[in-house]
XYZ file of C-alpha atoms in Angstrom:
678
model
C 38.930 71.665 87.624
C 38.875 67.832 87.905
C 37.945 66.444 91.270
C 39.894 63.505 92.712
C 36.979 61.156 91.869
C 36.889 62.333 88.198
C 40.637 61.705 87.887
C 40.231 58.251 89.413
C 37.568 57.331 86.846
C 39.822 58.479 83.950
C 42.719 56.363 85.164
C 42.964 52.585 85.373
C 45.236 49.762 86.491
C 47.749 48.400 84.005
C 49.572 45.168 84.868
C 53.094 44.879 83.441
C 55.209 41.745 83.791
C 58.897 42.509 84.375
C 61.313 40.110 82.672
C 64.313 40.646 84.945
C 67.432 38.711 83.823
C 68.865 38.394 87.349
C 65.736 36.957 88.938
C 64.472 33.461 88.218
C 60.776 34.248 87.924
C 59.098 37.217 86.320
C 57.013 39.429 88.586
C 53.936 41.503 87.865
C 53.850 45.220 88.654
C 50.529 47.117 88.771
C 50.595 50.760 87.664
C 47.868 53.405 87.841
C 47.815 55.024 84.396
C 45.589 57.171 82.184
C 45.107 57.066 78.400
C 47.063 60.275 77.833
C 50.202 58.919 79.503
C 52.923 58.243 76.924
C 54.828 54.936 76.652
C 58.036 56.539 77.986
C 56.106 57.692 81.074
C 54.881 54.131 81.708
C 58.486 52.872 81.571
C 59.627 55.639 83.933
C 56.888 54.756 86.465
C 57.834 51.079 86.176
C 61.512 51.670 86.905
C 60.623 53.890 89.880
C 58.304 51.217 91.295
C 60.789 48.338 90.761
C 63.401 50.471 92.536
C 66.473 48.451 91.501
C 69.562 50.444 90.496
C 70.716 49.136 87.116
C 70.940 50.128 83.445
C 67.385 49.823 82.050
C 68.210 51.475 78.704
C 67.840 48.256 76.667
C 64.396 47.437 78.122
C 61.192 48.114 76.187
C 57.506 47.170 76.372
C 56.254 44.138 74.428
C 52.490 43.735 73.896
C 51.762 40.013 74.004
C 48.266 39.837 72.456
C 49.131 42.112 69.514
C 52.652 40.609 69.134
C 54.258 44.030 68.752
C 56.824 46.269 70.448
C 55.824 49.677 71.833
C 59.005 51.427 70.681
C 57.515 54.882 69.952
C 57.966 56.182 73.476
C 56.291 59.558 72.693
C 52.990 57.867 71.707
C 50.238 57.898 74.322
C 48.544 54.690 75.494
C 45.339 55.834 73.733
C 47.202 56.277 70.422
C 48.758 52.788 70.815
C 45.333 51.329 71.685
C 46.527 50.004 75.054
C 43.675 49.410 77.531
C 43.342 47.711 80.916
C 43.187 44.207 79.410
C 46.563 44.589 77.620
C 49.280 42.151 78.685
C 52.551 44.055 78.546
C 56.020 42.683 79.282
C 58.970 44.913 80.223
C 61.820 42.961 78.642
C 65.328 43.502 77.164
C 65.349 44.170 73.415
C 68.620 42.220 72.970
C 68.592 38.529 73.809
C 70.880 35.573 73.195
C 70.431 33.584 69.975
C 72.222 30.494 68.678
C 73.113 30.672 64.999
C 74.308 27.720 62.978
C 76.619 29.062 60.292
C 77.125 27.539 56.830
C 80.247 25.728 58.149
C 77.963 23.901 60.648
C 79.575 25.753 63.581
C 77.168 27.286 66.085
C 77.803 30.762 67.486
C 75.896 32.185 70.415
C 75.576 35.941 70.467
C 73.327 38.775 71.628
C 70.921 39.919 68.924
C 68.218 42.589 68.719
C 64.763 40.980 69.012
C 63.082 44.352 68.388
C 64.831 45.494 65.168
C 63.578 44.180 61.811
C 65.411 41.019 60.686
C 67.178 42.907 57.850
C 68.838 45.177 60.463
C 69.462 42.306 62.920
C 71.289 40.298 60.203
C 73.364 43.366 59.352
C 74.453 43.634 63.018
C 75.200 39.888 63.206
C 77.389 40.115 60.079
C 79.299 43.065 61.553
C 79.988 40.969 64.656
C 81.191 38.018 62.532
C 83.313 40.058 60.063
C 81.086 39.270 57.052
C 80.646 41.983 54.411
C 77.545 42.358 52.217
C 74.974 41.297 54.871
C 72.113 41.875 52.405
C 73.018 38.531 50.759
C 72.314 36.602 53.973
C 69.269 36.000 56.123
C 67.949 33.831 58.949
C 66.222 30.537 58.278
C 64.092 28.674 60.785
C 64.794 25.014 59.976
C 61.935 22.590 59.387
C 61.172 20.025 62.089
C 62.943 17.337 59.969
C 66.234 19.241 59.973
C 67.520 18.155 63.391
C 65.397 14.976 63.642
C 68.065 12.419 62.730
C 70.480 13.907 65.242
C 67.898 13.571 67.995
C 67.362 9.879 67.207
C 71.081 9.336 67.448
C 71.177 11.136 70.807
C 68.559 8.746 72.200
C 70.601 5.702 71.263
C 73.746 7.157 72.814
C 73.827 7.137 76.560
C 75.850 10.348 76.633
C 74.092 13.346 75.115
C 75.806 14.968 72.144
C 77.400 18.205 73.378
C 77.475 20.773 70.584
C 80.615 22.808 70.175
C 79.332 26.379 70.542
C 81.415 29.494 69.942
C 80.172 31.915 72.607
C 80.300 35.601 71.665
C 78.147 36.776 74.556
C 79.894 40.131 74.759
C 78.846 40.749 71.141
C 78.326 44.446 70.418
C 75.126 44.027 68.414
C 73.407 46.122 71.094
C 72.218 49.558 70.149
C 74.951 52.140 70.162
C 76.449 54.735 67.870
C 76.238 53.562 64.242
C 79.462 52.315 62.727
C 81.091 54.838 60.435
C 80.286 54.430 56.714
C 83.983 54.183 55.894
C 84.186 50.888 57.759
C 84.976 48.806 54.680
C 87.338 51.292 53.062
C 89.407 49.626 50.371
C 92.613 51.384 51.417
C 92.682 49.958 54.946
C 95.352 47.541 56.030
C 93.917 44.186 55.038
C 92.750 41.894 57.811
C 93.726 38.853 55.792
C 96.685 37.818 53.749
C 95.646 38.599 50.130
C 97.215 35.410 48.766
C 95.965 32.633 51.001
C 93.335 34.334 53.120
C 95.031 33.675 56.478
C 94.164 36.245 59.159
C 96.855 38.873 59.803
C 97.092 38.975 63.581
C 98.213 42.595 63.976
C 95.017 43.849 62.355
C 92.886 40.916 63.416
C 89.589 42.753 63.454
C 89.156 45.814 61.317
C 85.613 46.134 62.593
C 85.906 48.714 65.338
C 83.535 46.723 67.517
C 83.873 43.075 66.492
C 84.015 40.649 69.429
C 86.049 38.129 67.438
C 89.416 37.157 68.834
C 92.173 35.759 66.620
C 91.230 32.183 67.564
C 87.522 32.723 66.842
C 88.352 34.389 63.543
C 90.344 31.325 62.504
C 87.336 29.134 63.272
C 85.145 31.213 60.955
C 87.727 31.892 58.214
C 89.224 28.388 57.945
C 87.533 25.205 56.768
C 86.621 22.617 59.346
C 87.875 19.018 59.003
C 85.421 16.985 56.905
C 82.636 15.118 58.703
C 82.827 11.339 58.994
C 80.612 9.305 56.605
C 78.479 8.300 59.634
C 77.892 11.956 60.566
C 77.080 12.713 56.911
C 74.487 9.925 56.856
C 72.873 11.496 59.934
C 72.463 14.929 58.350
C 69.192 15.958 56.765
C 69.077 15.227 53.047
C 66.292 16.294 50.713
C 65.377 13.362 48.482
C 63.120 15.078 45.947
C 62.213 18.484 44.561
C 59.197 18.579 46.899
C 61.582 17.932 49.833
C 63.710 20.873 48.683
C 60.641 23.130 48.818
C 60.357 22.382 52.562
C 63.918 23.639 53.180
C 63.033 27.107 51.912
C 59.770 27.566 53.784
C 61.437 28.851 56.947
C 63.055 32.096 55.741
C 62.153 34.820 58.230
C 60.343 37.972 57.123
C 63.026 40.677 56.758
C 60.523 43.469 57.495
C 59.492 42.172 60.953
C 61.420 41.572 64.172
C 62.446 38.186 65.609
C 60.009 38.577 68.531
C 57.100 39.332 66.157
C 57.850 36.066 64.349
C 57.714 33.955 67.500
C 61.472 33.378 67.877
C 62.363 32.500 71.473
C 65.471 33.502 73.415
C 68.377 31.065 72.835
C 66.535 29.395 69.933
C 68.662 27.908 67.147
C 68.372 29.461 63.674
C 70.449 29.003 60.520
C 72.432 31.947 59.126
C 72.659 31.329 55.373
C 73.405 33.071 52.100
C 69.854 33.555 50.833
C 70.434 35.449 47.588
C 72.838 33.850 45.121
C 74.413 37.038 43.761
C 77.766 37.477 45.484
C 78.896 41.032 44.938
C 82.555 42.055 45.105
C 84.160 38.931 46.624
C 87.596 40.160 47.675
C 90.123 37.807 49.348
C 91.716 40.802 51.036
C 88.647 41.617 53.141
C 86.392 38.583 52.826
C 88.183 35.600 54.390
C 85.200 34.786 56.632
C 82.651 35.485 53.884
C 84.517 33.398 51.275
C 84.963 30.514 53.714
C 81.300 30.514 54.783
C 80.216 30.717 51.135
C 82.563 27.839 50.254
C 81.139 25.809 53.168
C 77.545 26.468 52.059
C 78.483 25.334 48.544
C 80.303 22.273 49.931
C 77.308 21.103 51.956
C 74.947 21.767 49.038
C 77.075 19.407 46.895
C 77.734 16.714 49.524
C 74.114 16.592 50.736
C 72.850 16.659 47.128
C 70.816 19.843 47.519
C 72.086 20.583 44.001
C 72.681 17.966 41.309
C 76.020 17.460 39.597
C 77.593 14.726 37.464
C 80.035 12.192 38.902
C 82.858 13.896 37.016
C 81.976 17.229 38.662
C 81.623 15.536 42.075
C 85.249 14.345 41.797
C 86.481 17.892 41.062
C 84.585 19.219 44.080
C 86.113 16.390 46.152
C 89.629 17.207 44.878
C 89.215 20.912 45.728
C 87.935 20.041 49.217
C 90.826 17.645 49.778
C 93.275 20.263 48.535
C 91.841 22.827 50.977
C 92.171 20.454 53.954
C 95.638 19.269 52.873
C 96.901 22.867 52.402
C 95.484 24.024 55.747
C 97.218 21.099 57.497
C 100.619 21.841 55.944
C 102.218 24.993 57.398
C 104.979 24.902 54.771
C 102.390 25.170 51.964
C 100.772 28.148 53.658
C 104.182 29.763 54.118
C 104.999 29.253 50.427
C 101.832 31.150 49.548
C 102.517 33.909 52.060
C 106.094 34.490 50.922
C 104.887 35.620 47.485
C 105.265 39.369 46.985
C 102.269 41.450 47.996
C 100.989 44.445 46.079
C 101.417 47.722 47.918
C 98.085 48.950 49.354
C 98.191 52.435 47.847
C 99.237 51.017 44.470
C 96.304 48.574 44.603
C 93.902 51.403 45.454
C 95.248 53.496 42.548
C 94.929 50.655 40.054
C 91.349 50.048 41.297
C 90.599 53.722 40.733
C 92.189 53.564 37.296
C 89.991 50.627 36.276
C 86.906 52.406 37.641
C 87.677 55.593 35.731
C 88.203 53.630 32.537
C 84.862 51.919 32.988
C 86.445 48.676 34.158
C 87.801 47.906 30.716
C 90.840 48.831 28.673
C 89.345 47.923 25.276
C 87.886 50.482 22.938
C 84.295 50.826 24.114
C 83.049 52.432 20.888
C 84.272 49.455 18.940
C 82.251 47.223 21.274
C 79.009 49.032 20.546
C 79.312 49.163 16.759
C 80.952 45.822 16.087
C 79.099 42.946 17.746
C 81.148 39.783 17.255
C 79.618 36.657 15.777
C 80.431 32.957 15.863
C 80.108 30.699 12.809
C 80.998 27.006 12.722
C 79.876 23.476 11.932
C 77.976 21.975 14.892
C 75.690 18.992 15.268
C 72.035 19.381 16.241
C 69.420 17.022 17.628
C 65.756 17.575 18.553
C 64.304 14.923 20.883
C 61.198 13.209 19.552
C 59.321 10.286 21.017
C 60.487 6.795 20.026
C 63.422 8.154 18.007
C 67.007 7.410 19.035
C 69.444 10.298 19.493
C 70.731 11.104 16.009
C 72.799 14.280 15.624
C 72.854 15.965 12.225
C 75.527 18.481 11.139
C 74.579 22.046 10.115
C 76.334 25.367 9.620
C 75.563 27.570 12.635
C 75.822 31.351 12.962
C 75.553 33.042 16.386
C 74.746 36.777 16.142
C 73.310 39.094 18.820
C 71.222 36.815 21.038
C 70.084 34.273 18.464
C 71.354 31.260 16.536
C 70.492 30.612 12.890
C 71.484 27.409 11.133
C 71.773 26.369 7.486
C 72.250 23.057 5.683
C 75.829 24.079 4.833
C 78.185 27.087 4.801
C 77.482 27.949 1.154
C 73.787 28.606 1.902
C 74.530 31.161 4.673
C 73.275 34.110 2.613
C 69.967 32.353 1.869
C 66.990 31.307 3.998
C 68.007 29.464 7.230
C 66.545 26.128 8.282
C 65.538 27.794 11.573
C 66.301 30.759 13.821
C 66.494 30.177 17.586
C 66.042 33.222 19.823
C 67.876 32.443 23.077
C 66.592 35.332 25.214
C 65.109 33.812 28.370
C 66.139 30.246 27.514
C 67.628 27.708 29.941
C 71.201 26.639 29.091
C 72.309 23.276 30.488
C 75.805 21.781 29.968
C 75.778 18.211 28.640
C 79.468 17.377 29.027
C 81.621 14.326 29.647
C 85.262 15.367 29.273
C 86.634 11.830 29.610
C 84.256 10.656 26.853
C 85.090 13.755 24.723
C 81.436 14.763 24.692
C 80.819 18.530 24.628
C 77.098 19.177 24.419
C 74.799 22.132 25.122
C 71.138 21.571 25.969
C 68.879 24.554 25.223
C 65.339 24.880 26.595
C 63.814 27.717 24.568
C 60.539 29.292 25.780
C 57.632 29.067 23.334
C 53.930 29.846 23.795
C 52.999 26.400 25.150
C 56.137 25.614 27.173
C 59.766 24.871 26.338
C 61.363 23.826 23.048
C 64.240 21.378 23.628
C 67.330 21.524 21.381
C 70.703 19.762 21.777
C 73.917 21.096 20.210
C 77.150 19.089 20.042
C 80.603 20.695 19.719
C 83.795 18.988 18.467
C 86.290 20.181 21.087
C 86.524 22.149 24.329
C 87.538 25.521 22.822
C 84.568 25.506 20.486
C 82.309 24.414 23.356
C 83.564 27.189 25.689
C 82.916 29.904 23.070
C 79.421 28.705 22.132
C 78.428 27.904 25.723
C 79.512 31.369 26.939
C 77.598 32.995 24.050
C 74.459 30.975 24.920
C 74.681 31.882 28.639
C 75.004 35.596 27.823
C 72.224 35.476 25.208
C 69.883 33.824 27.719
C 70.365 36.942 29.902
C 69.755 39.234 26.928
C 73.466 40.109 26.449
C 75.600 39.801 23.309
C 79.215 38.680 22.903
C 80.211 42.361 22.893
C 79.551 42.380 26.636
C 82.694 42.627 28.782
C 81.755 39.420 30.653
C 82.032 37.232 27.515
C 85.806 36.565 27.588
C 85.912 35.885 31.374
C 82.979 33.468 30.898
C 84.883 31.594 28.145
C 87.977 31.354 30.392
C 85.883 30.155 33.354
C 84.341 27.378 31.260
C 87.754 26.336 29.909
C 89.362 26.247 33.360
C 86.471 24.129 34.690
C 86.848 21.720 31.745
C 90.593 21.451 32.374
C 89.958 20.560 35.997
C 87.662 17.802 34.748
C 90.309 16.588 32.292
C 91.960 13.851 34.347
C 95.625 13.535 33.482
C 96.075 9.779 33.574
C 99.704 9.904 32.397
C 100.949 11.825 35.452
C 101.581 9.515 38.351
C 99.782 10.348 41.582
C 102.421 12.038 43.728
C 101.667 10.189 46.918
C 99.302 7.288 47.353
C 95.975 7.681 49.132
C 97.405 5.728 52.088
C 100.159 8.321 52.627
C 97.662 11.143 52.376
C 95.538 9.645 55.158
C 92.401 10.250 53.084
C 88.894 9.096 53.876
C 87.366 9.592 50.397
C 83.750 9.078 51.550
C 83.979 12.397 53.478
C 84.359 14.426 50.284
C 81.507 13.054 48.161
C 77.769 12.527 48.575
C 76.652 9.254 50.245
C 75.096 8.139 46.922
C 78.399 8.625 45.069
C 80.322 6.855 47.857
C 78.086 3.768 47.568
C 78.901 3.377 43.855
C 82.665 2.897 44.337
C 85.053 1.024 46.548
C 86.975 3.265 48.925
C 90.408 2.700 47.272
C 89.038 3.264 43.784
C 87.323 6.488 44.894
C 90.485 7.747 46.644
C 92.556 7.073 43.507
C 90.082 8.998 41.315
C 90.020 11.969 43.721
C 93.840 12.039 43.782
C 93.865 11.903 39.971
C 91.540 14.936 39.837
C 93.685 16.617 42.508
C 96.639 16.772 40.086
C 94.836 19.562 38.189
C 94.364 21.746 41.269
C 97.462 20.899 43.344
C 99.233 24.206 42.590
C 96.421 26.433 43.879
C 96.606 28.467 47.085
C 93.999 27.859 49.769
C 91.823 30.861 48.981
C 92.143 30.243 45.216
C 90.866 26.673 45.701
C 87.860 27.971 47.666
C 87.084 30.614 45.039
C 87.407 28.006 42.283
C 85.015 25.737 44.215
C 82.469 28.586 44.467
C 82.948 29.314 40.741
C 82.417 25.656 39.789
C 79.285 25.575 41.993
C 77.996 28.683 40.191
C 78.434 26.966 36.820
C 76.107 24.050 37.721
C 72.772 24.162 35.845
C 70.676 24.227 39.043
C 72.818 26.833 40.830
C 70.906 29.544 42.671
C 67.482 27.967 42.268
C 65.222 28.076 45.326
C 62.159 25.863 45.061
C 58.560 26.395 46.210
C 55.461 24.259 45.766
C 52.794 26.405 44.089
C 49.421 26.166 42.342
C 49.166 28.353 39.239
C 45.878 30.135 38.571
C 43.757 27.989 36.255
C 45.845 24.839 36.863
C 44.442 21.675 38.439
C 47.757 20.314 39.693
C 50.631 21.538 41.832
C 53.862 22.724 40.215
C 57.304 23.667 41.498
C 58.378 27.292 41.145
C 62.145 27.834 40.907
C 63.246 31.359 41.893
C 66.671 32.453 40.660
C 68.584 35.749 40.648
C 67.322 36.648 37.164
C 64.312 34.466 36.399
C 61.353 32.354 37.547
C 60.957 28.792 36.267
C 57.812 26.683 36.279
C 58.850 23.048 36.802
C 56.768 19.888 36.530
C 56.583 18.499 40.105
C 56.465 14.876 38.928
C 59.289 14.870 36.347
C 61.425 17.854 37.419
C 61.424 19.126 33.802
C 61.231 22.939 33.282
C 57.984 23.976 31.562
C 58.347 27.775 31.189
C 60.847 30.488 32.122
C 60.089 34.155 32.823
C 62.912 36.704 33.136
C 62.904 39.502 35.723
C 64.203 41.802 32.962
C 60.812 41.444 31.214
C 58.799 42.028 34.409
C 56.550 45.110 34.470
C 55.058 44.748 37.947
C 54.294 42.248 40.676
C 51.976 42.345 43.660
C 50.164 40.193 46.195
C 46.455 39.806 46.842
C 46.746 39.362 50.609
C 43.117 38.217 51.027
C 43.538 35.117 48.863
C 47.370 34.986 49.388
C 48.086 35.030 45.653
C 51.158 36.483 43.901
C 50.418 38.108 40.527
C 53.131 39.137 38.043
C 52.881 40.999 34.733
C 55.531 40.670 32.013
C 56.077 42.332 28.630
C 53.971 41.282 25.617
C 50.814 40.961 27.782
C 52.065 37.874 29.606
C 50.708 37.611 33.155
C 50.851 34.820 35.729
C 49.362 34.301 39.186
C 49.991 31.572 41.737
C 49.349 30.706 45.358
C 52.209 29.232 47.380
C 51.583 25.897 49.147
C 54.946 25.130 50.796
C 55.514 28.566 52.386
C 53.773 31.868 53.006
C 53.391 33.889 49.792
C 55.302 36.751 51.515
C 58.446 34.551 51.442
C 58.275 34.189 47.639
C 57.355 37.850 47.184
C 60.382 38.874 49.271
C 62.678 36.626 47.205
C 61.633 38.313 43.957
C 61.875 41.837 45.420
C 65.184 40.990 47.124
C 66.819 39.904 43.850
C 65.601 43.072 42.117
C 67.003 45.123 45.019
C 70.394 43.368 44.790
C 70.579 44.067 41.055
C 70.623 47.812 41.882
C 73.952 47.584 43.773
C 76.975 49.274 42.270
C 80.618 49.762 43.215
C 80.145 53.489 43.691
C 77.752 53.072 46.602
C 80.526 53.095 49.235
C 78.977 49.957 50.727
C 75.932 51.814 52.124
C 72.566 50.236 51.469
C 69.230 51.859 50.728
C 67.284 49.985 53.397
C 64.052 51.853 52.578
C 64.240 50.670 48.950
C 64.731 47.070 50.144
C 61.582 47.216 52.290
C 59.660 48.945 49.484
C 60.558 46.176 47.017
C 60.097 43.255 49.431
C 57.375 44.468 51.824
C 54.351 43.938 49.602
C 51.840 45.314 52.092
C 53.234 48.811 52.590
């Protein structure tokens, strides 16, 4: 039997600070505890001692020194390692957070600070009506991001009041999980399938979404363009090294917000992190498509991604068309009055396509008969001090390689050269107005990249060869079902670029009330006079004027995806054995080593050839092994190596998604591929 004095020596005082939302200052509560008391027992004692009648179910213990939550309530204090010197805080797990969305709107909602970020983002996306939450994540902006705005605020006597959409009653608090059939394809659509306008009667098909019809409009419709002055005030990365700073702040998906030092009511950015957009469907994705369009729009306007002037004008025309259509109710009505496909019929046709393997063609024929391209093209290899001189050859494209001969008659003989395009970089070199249709190929060789330029005669030839090169770079042949859609995508993008000078501009820029500088990057705006720029945008608009609102947004996203730099996230790294810093570009299917000074790609490695990757956490170095005994290792200078490791694992995880998954995600697999330490 223990005497009272023995019991007293085995127990000790534990001080817990109570973070009570209704009281201004936190107060300390001292409890007498022993090491065999479990965490749940500590919380029970606390509530009894505080003696305030309220719902304490969302409260949990946070251990300040160890920066961790004590969520396993059945663990004893001894098992957790809690002793008398531990500083514990009894605090709500859900706190308010301000999120700046891709459309530069800020929403304020209640978010779990104790769940891992992957789960927290999933809950946020449910609240905002965004499907496929695995494509998004939270980014803590660098100190430069809001700097310009602050300077402006100091000059203005009145502080700038941000327009915040408050969703305080957001249901991202713990509760019964939402049923897996939430995104069922046979539901009544929330949005009009033609133009993406919300259908009020079924405004929120999330059973627990706090969005009202008005809020949903804010998230699903484009905002009016920013003034040129506001654009000039926004953060712009000037160089590749600047772009590496933007990506340093991605939060660790395997740890909670609190563990990563995020404070209550702090502002974070909600962004599409992984550039593989699975199953974009206008019927269910009005908010997702709009936010994706907005992220693409800002990437173009703030020059986070490079494009030619010709492409900039198309992006401007599509933006203008979106704003113009949204402002004109009669245009929206025209779109809405088109006949809609019956829901059940749509579901049946979807099923039919799935059962047929998504393709009506004869699949056997595809496997045995791989198509080939053969034509006269011009070729040029850049050499120092030699002017660009293209020479004509007879080219044959078969499987994933190009062979070329001096002329057609010699096709059966020995070729001049064979180019294997697996893993190469394919860059368009096009000026439609100048009738220039070029393809730049950067082919990996042992000591770097081999540069080759091809020149086509007309747009049809260019579309076929370009599509073949893009597929071959991914290790696919022209027999792949994505070849024809790729050709059509390239052709439609070229036709948008093809300015129809004969057709008169329907209504002058003055009538349209256009401020052309709002639709292009500041650098592009400086090159042209306002009237001249407006006229060129209106000229480009003729090619897109017949599109519906959602079609214009999807076309914008498609055009963004076809840019050479699309989907590249940059990090400053030092490769093992190298004496200088390089830029590492991470994409959905490859890693690219880029010269930091010139911006020229040096080597490309494909994920498809990757055997394994891991991190040496002691020296913070990422090591990757590829086929054919190729291995690389690098340390990351612009971010923690965990951020880069998670990017690679995240893309591999996303490549495992399939339509048959019924929208459920294997969260354990995600953490296994991205965690690194586990």
